[in-house]
Amino acid sequence: MFSKAKIFILSFMFLGSFAYGTLGYGWYDTGHMLIAQIAKECCSDDVVKRVEQQLGYFHDDFPESSTFVTSACFADDIVPLGRSWHFITLPYDPDDILSQEDVSRLMEVFKSSNVVTGIDSAREALTDPNASEWNKSIMLRFLIHCVGDVHQPLHCCTRYSEQFPYGDKGGNHFKIKRSWAENLHALWDSACSAAQKELYHRPLNEEDAEQIENIAQQIMTTYPLDGFSSYDDTDPAIWSEEAYRIATEVAHQDIAYDGEPSAEYLRRGEEASLRQIALAGYRLAKMLEKIYSEEK
């Protein structure tokens, strides 16, 4: 039998499935769990304990997403609930097919509900002394996930061209030839092959949890905190603009529609992706430290 909480969530999923089309997932589970693991490594013991405590409120309802690390996948598990919080489709128009009026209209459409406003809403709920533990437990899961999504370049960019006059939907309509990725968005969800889909199954067993810890440590060693001059930027809107630049300068360069990405493209894409995963983890830790320090 489903609990009332799970029935409530599932009802939104069922109703929402008629309202929205398909959605590309940010990073896949592996990337999201690596971001959360990096954040966990960087948080104080007190904050880790508080995060685990708050996530545990729904452990019986969602055992597959109730630890610091696995909670990062919750928002994708319940798509389309909160769907608009997964992305901000800033327009990329290298061929100048959009008028300034078109650009302004597109920006207006996504202004009220996107990954940036989702992070802000979650942060506000978590620092609200009057918010219920029920609400905080859900919003914490969204926060951990959305901080990951805003660092995925193709969650922050949609390309417009003669081929895609209505946009390529964050690369979802940009087909490529790759065994594990049928489009550009999926390729970048896999961190350009570094974090492919369904490598680990939740709840994590001891071996998988240890492997995620080890990979996170490797990423942190390769991309240490002191290598990021922009780490101190706390505005998610700035984070989305950084990711947009990576999309336009790396993801959308030197790759043909329905073509196979070159080894050099994959190398540059993997490097950019892993840097973003590291930075997302560091920034998430900083945000959680601030949120829970304000509780005291």
GROMACS .gro file of C-alpha atoms in nm, residues 84-265:
model
  182
   84SER     CA    1   1.002   2.362  -1.508
   85TRP     CA    2   1.249   2.366  -1.216
   86HIS     CA    3   1.489   2.144  -1.409
   87PHE     CA    4   1.603   2.395  -1.669
   88ILE     CA    5   1.625   2.752  -1.793
   89THR     CA    6   1.630   2.760  -2.172
   90LEU     CA    7   1.837   3.068  -2.250
   91PRO     CA    8   1.824   3.116  -2.630
   92TYR     CA    9   2.136   3.056  -2.840
   93ASP     CA   10   2.092   3.206  -3.186
   94PRO     CA   11   2.422   3.194  -3.378
   95ASP     CA   12   2.244   3.235  -3.715
   96ASP     CA   13   2.044   3.542  -3.603
   97ILE     CA   14   1.704   3.401  -3.695
   98LEU     CA   15   1.537   3.554  -3.388
   99SER     CA   16   1.435   3.916  -3.361
  100GLN     CA   17   1.499   4.107  -3.042
  101GLU     CA   18   1.126   4.082  -2.981
  102ASP     CA   19   1.145   3.702  -3.014
  103VAL     CA   20   1.430   3.686  -2.762
  104SER     CA   21   1.245   3.910  -2.515
  105ARG     CA   22   0.932   3.697  -2.549
  106LEU     CA   23   1.124   3.374  -2.491
  107MET     CA   24   1.295   3.517  -2.184
  108GLU     CA   25   0.959   3.632  -2.047
  109VAL     CA   26   0.800   3.289  -2.090
  110PHE     CA   27   1.057   3.116  -1.867
  111LYS     CA   28   1.116   3.399  -1.622
  112SER     CA   29   0.861   3.298  -1.359
  113SER     CA   30   0.944   2.928  -1.322
  114ASN     CA   31   1.281   2.773  -1.401
  115VAL     CA   32   1.577   2.605  -1.234
  116VAL     CA   33   1.695   2.937  -1.087
  117THR     CA   34   1.358   3.019  -0.929
  118GLY     CA   35   1.335   2.657  -0.816
  119ILE     CA   36   1.662   2.687  -0.622
  120ASP     CA   37   1.546   3.016  -0.471
  121SER     CA   38   1.209   2.866  -0.370
  122ALA     CA   39   1.372   2.563  -0.210
  123ARG     CA   40   1.622   2.778  -0.023
  124GLU     CA   41   1.342   3.003   0.101
  125ALA     CA   42   1.139   2.707   0.228
  126LEU     CA   43   1.438   2.557   0.407
  127THR     CA   44   1.509   2.882   0.593
  128ASP     CA   45   1.144   2.948   0.679
  129PRO     CA   46   1.089   2.874   1.051
  130ASN     CA   47   0.718   2.825   0.982
  131ALA     CA   48   0.760   2.569   0.704
  132SER     CA   49   0.660   2.212   0.791
  133GLU     CA   50   0.911   1.928   0.808
  134TRP     CA   51   0.710   1.765   0.528
  135ASN     CA   52   0.769   2.064   0.303
  136LYS     CA   53   1.134   2.101   0.400
  137SER     CA   54   1.207   1.734   0.330
  138ILE     CA   55   1.069   1.761  -0.023
  139MET     CA   56   1.228   2.100  -0.093
  140LEU     CA   57   1.568   1.980   0.028
  141ARG     CA   58   1.553   1.703  -0.231
  142PHE     CA   59   1.468   1.958  -0.499
  143LEU     CA   60   1.748   2.189  -0.388
  144ILE     CA   61   2.012   1.915  -0.406
  145HIS     CA   62   1.888   1.815  -0.751
  146CYS     CA   63   1.839   2.162  -0.898
  147VAL     CA   64   2.186   2.283  -0.801
  148GLY     CA   65   2.309   1.994  -1.015
  149ASP     CA   66   2.079   2.074  -1.306
  150VAL     CA   67   2.177   2.441  -1.325
  151HIS     CA   68   2.538   2.331  -1.380
  152GLN     CA   69   2.447   2.102  -1.672
  153PRO     CA   70   2.512   2.323  -1.978
  154LEU     CA   71   2.226   2.191  -2.190
  155HIS     CA   72   1.978   2.258  -1.912
  156CYS     CA   73   2.058   2.626  -1.960
  157CYS     CA   74   2.057   2.664  -2.338
  158THR     CA   75   1.832   2.604  -2.638
  159ARG     CA   76   1.970   2.654  -2.988
  160TYR     CA   77   1.764   2.828  -3.258
  161SER     CA   78   1.843   2.788  -3.627
  162GLU     CA   79   1.681   2.732  -3.966
  163GLN     CA   80   1.671   2.363  -3.875
  164PHE     CA   81   1.527   2.436  -3.529
  165PRO     CA   82   1.314   2.753  -3.565
  166TYR     CA   83   1.135   2.662  -3.239
  167GLY     CA   84   1.453   2.561  -3.061
  168ASP     CA   85   1.627   2.225  -3.016
  169LYS     CA   86   1.484   2.183  -2.663
  170GLY     CA   87   1.818   2.185  -2.486
  171GLY     CA   88   1.972   1.954  -2.746
  172ASN     CA   89   1.696   1.692  -2.714
  173HIS     CA   90   1.610   1.739  -3.083
  174PHE     CA   91   1.976   1.749  -3.195
  175LYS     CA   92   2.030   1.388  -3.301
  176ILE     CA   93   2.373   1.226  -3.285
  177LYS     CA   94   2.516   0.880  -3.343
  178ARG     CA   95   2.634   0.731  -3.016
  179SER     CA   96   2.550   0.395  -2.860
  180TRP     CA   97   2.445   0.539  -2.523
  181ALA     CA   98   2.309   0.875  -2.639
  182GLU     CA   99   2.069   0.943  -2.923
  183ASN     CA  100   2.083   1.322  -2.890
  184LEU     CA  101   2.313   1.598  -2.770
  185HIS     CA  102   2.126   1.646  -2.443
  186ALA     CA  103   2.161   1.280  -2.350
  187LEU     CA  104   2.532   1.293  -2.434
  188TRP     CA  105   2.584   1.576  -2.187
  189ASP     CA  106   2.359   1.412  -1.928
  190SER     CA  107   2.617   1.132  -1.937
  191ALA     CA  108   2.899   1.388  -1.889
  192CYS     CA  109   3.007   1.297  -2.243
  193SER     CA  110   3.045   0.929  -2.136
  194ALA     CA  111   3.204   0.983  -1.792
  195ALA     CA  112   2.875   0.922  -1.606
  196GLN     CA  113   2.656   0.701  -1.820
  197LYS     CA  114   2.299   0.606  -1.737
  198GLU     CA  115   2.207   0.329  -1.492
  199LEU     CA  116   2.556   0.254  -1.367
  200TYR     CA  117   2.421   0.225  -1.013
  201HIS     CA  118   2.088   0.117  -0.871
  202ARG     CA  119   1.920   0.274  -0.570
  203PRO     CA  120   1.908   0.221  -0.277
  204LEU     CA  121   2.284   0.191  -0.313
  205ASN     CA  122   2.454  -0.121  -0.187
  206GLU     CA  123   2.778  -0.087   0.005
  207GLU     CA  124   2.999  -0.152  -0.298
  208ASP     CA  125   2.825   0.106  -0.518
  209ALA     CA  126   2.825   0.367  -0.241
  210GLU     CA  127   3.199   0.317  -0.196
  211GLN     CA  128   3.257   0.344  -0.570
  212ILE     CA  129   3.070   0.675  -0.587
  213GLU     CA  130   3.279   0.802  -0.294
  214ASN     CA  131   3.600   0.703  -0.474
  215ILE     CA  132   3.500   0.866  -0.803
  216ALA     CA  133   3.393   1.183  -0.621
  217GLN     CA  134   3.733   1.195  -0.451
  218GLN     CA  135   3.907   1.157  -0.787
  219ILE     CA  136   3.702   1.444  -0.932
  220MET     CA  137   3.783   1.663  -0.631
  221THR     CA  138   4.153   1.584  -0.669
  222THR     CA  139   4.149   1.669  -1.039
  223TYR     CA  140   3.932   1.979  -0.993
  224PRO     CA  141   4.005   2.114  -0.643
  225LEU     CA  142   3.806   2.395  -0.487
  226ASP     CA  143   4.091   2.645  -0.514
  227GLY     CA  144   4.085   2.603  -0.892
  228PHE     CA  145   3.751   2.782  -0.921
  229SER     CA  146   3.772   3.159  -0.907
  230SER     CA  147   3.393   3.185  -0.942
  231TYR     CA  148   3.316   2.954  -0.648
  232ASP     CA  149   3.209   3.246  -0.428
  233ASP     CA  150   2.929   3.350  -0.666
  234THR     CA  151   2.612   3.257  -0.477
  235ASP     CA  152   2.353   3.367  -0.734
  236PRO     CA  153   2.204   3.071  -0.929
  237ALA     CA  154   2.131   3.308  -1.218
  238ILE     CA  155   2.506   3.359  -1.257
  239TRP     CA  156   2.556   2.981  -1.245
  240SER     CA  157   2.307   2.940  -1.531
  241GLU     CA  158   2.493   3.199  -1.739
  242GLU     CA  159   2.822   3.013  -1.679
  243ALA     CA  160   2.661   2.688  -1.794
  244TYR     CA  161   2.513   2.867  -2.097
  245ARG     CA  162   2.860   2.980  -2.203
  246ILE     CA  163   2.986   2.621  -2.185
  247ALA     CA  164   2.690   2.512  -2.398
  248THR     CA  165   2.761   2.771  -2.665
  249GLU     CA  166   3.141   2.750  -2.658
  250VAL     CA  167   3.185   2.374  -2.612
  251ALA     CA  168   2.866   2.167  -2.646
  252HIS     CA  169   2.744   2.327  -2.969
  253GLN     CA  170   3.085   2.352  -3.137
  254ASP     CA  171   3.244   2.103  -3.379
  255ILE     CA  172   2.953   1.861  -3.388
  256ALA     CA  173   2.717   1.790  -3.677
  257TYR     CA  174   2.350   1.697  -3.663
  258ASP     CA  175   2.309   1.318  -3.692
  259GLY     CA  176   2.687   1.282  -3.681
  260GLU     CA  177   2.920   1.100  -3.445
  261PRO     CA  178   3.107   1.315  -3.193
  262SER     CA  179   3.482   1.302  -3.239
  263ALA     CA  180   3.723   1.176  -2.975
  264GLU     CA  181   3.842   1.534  -2.924
  265TYR     CA  182   3.484   1.656  -2.878
   0.00000   0.00000   0.00000
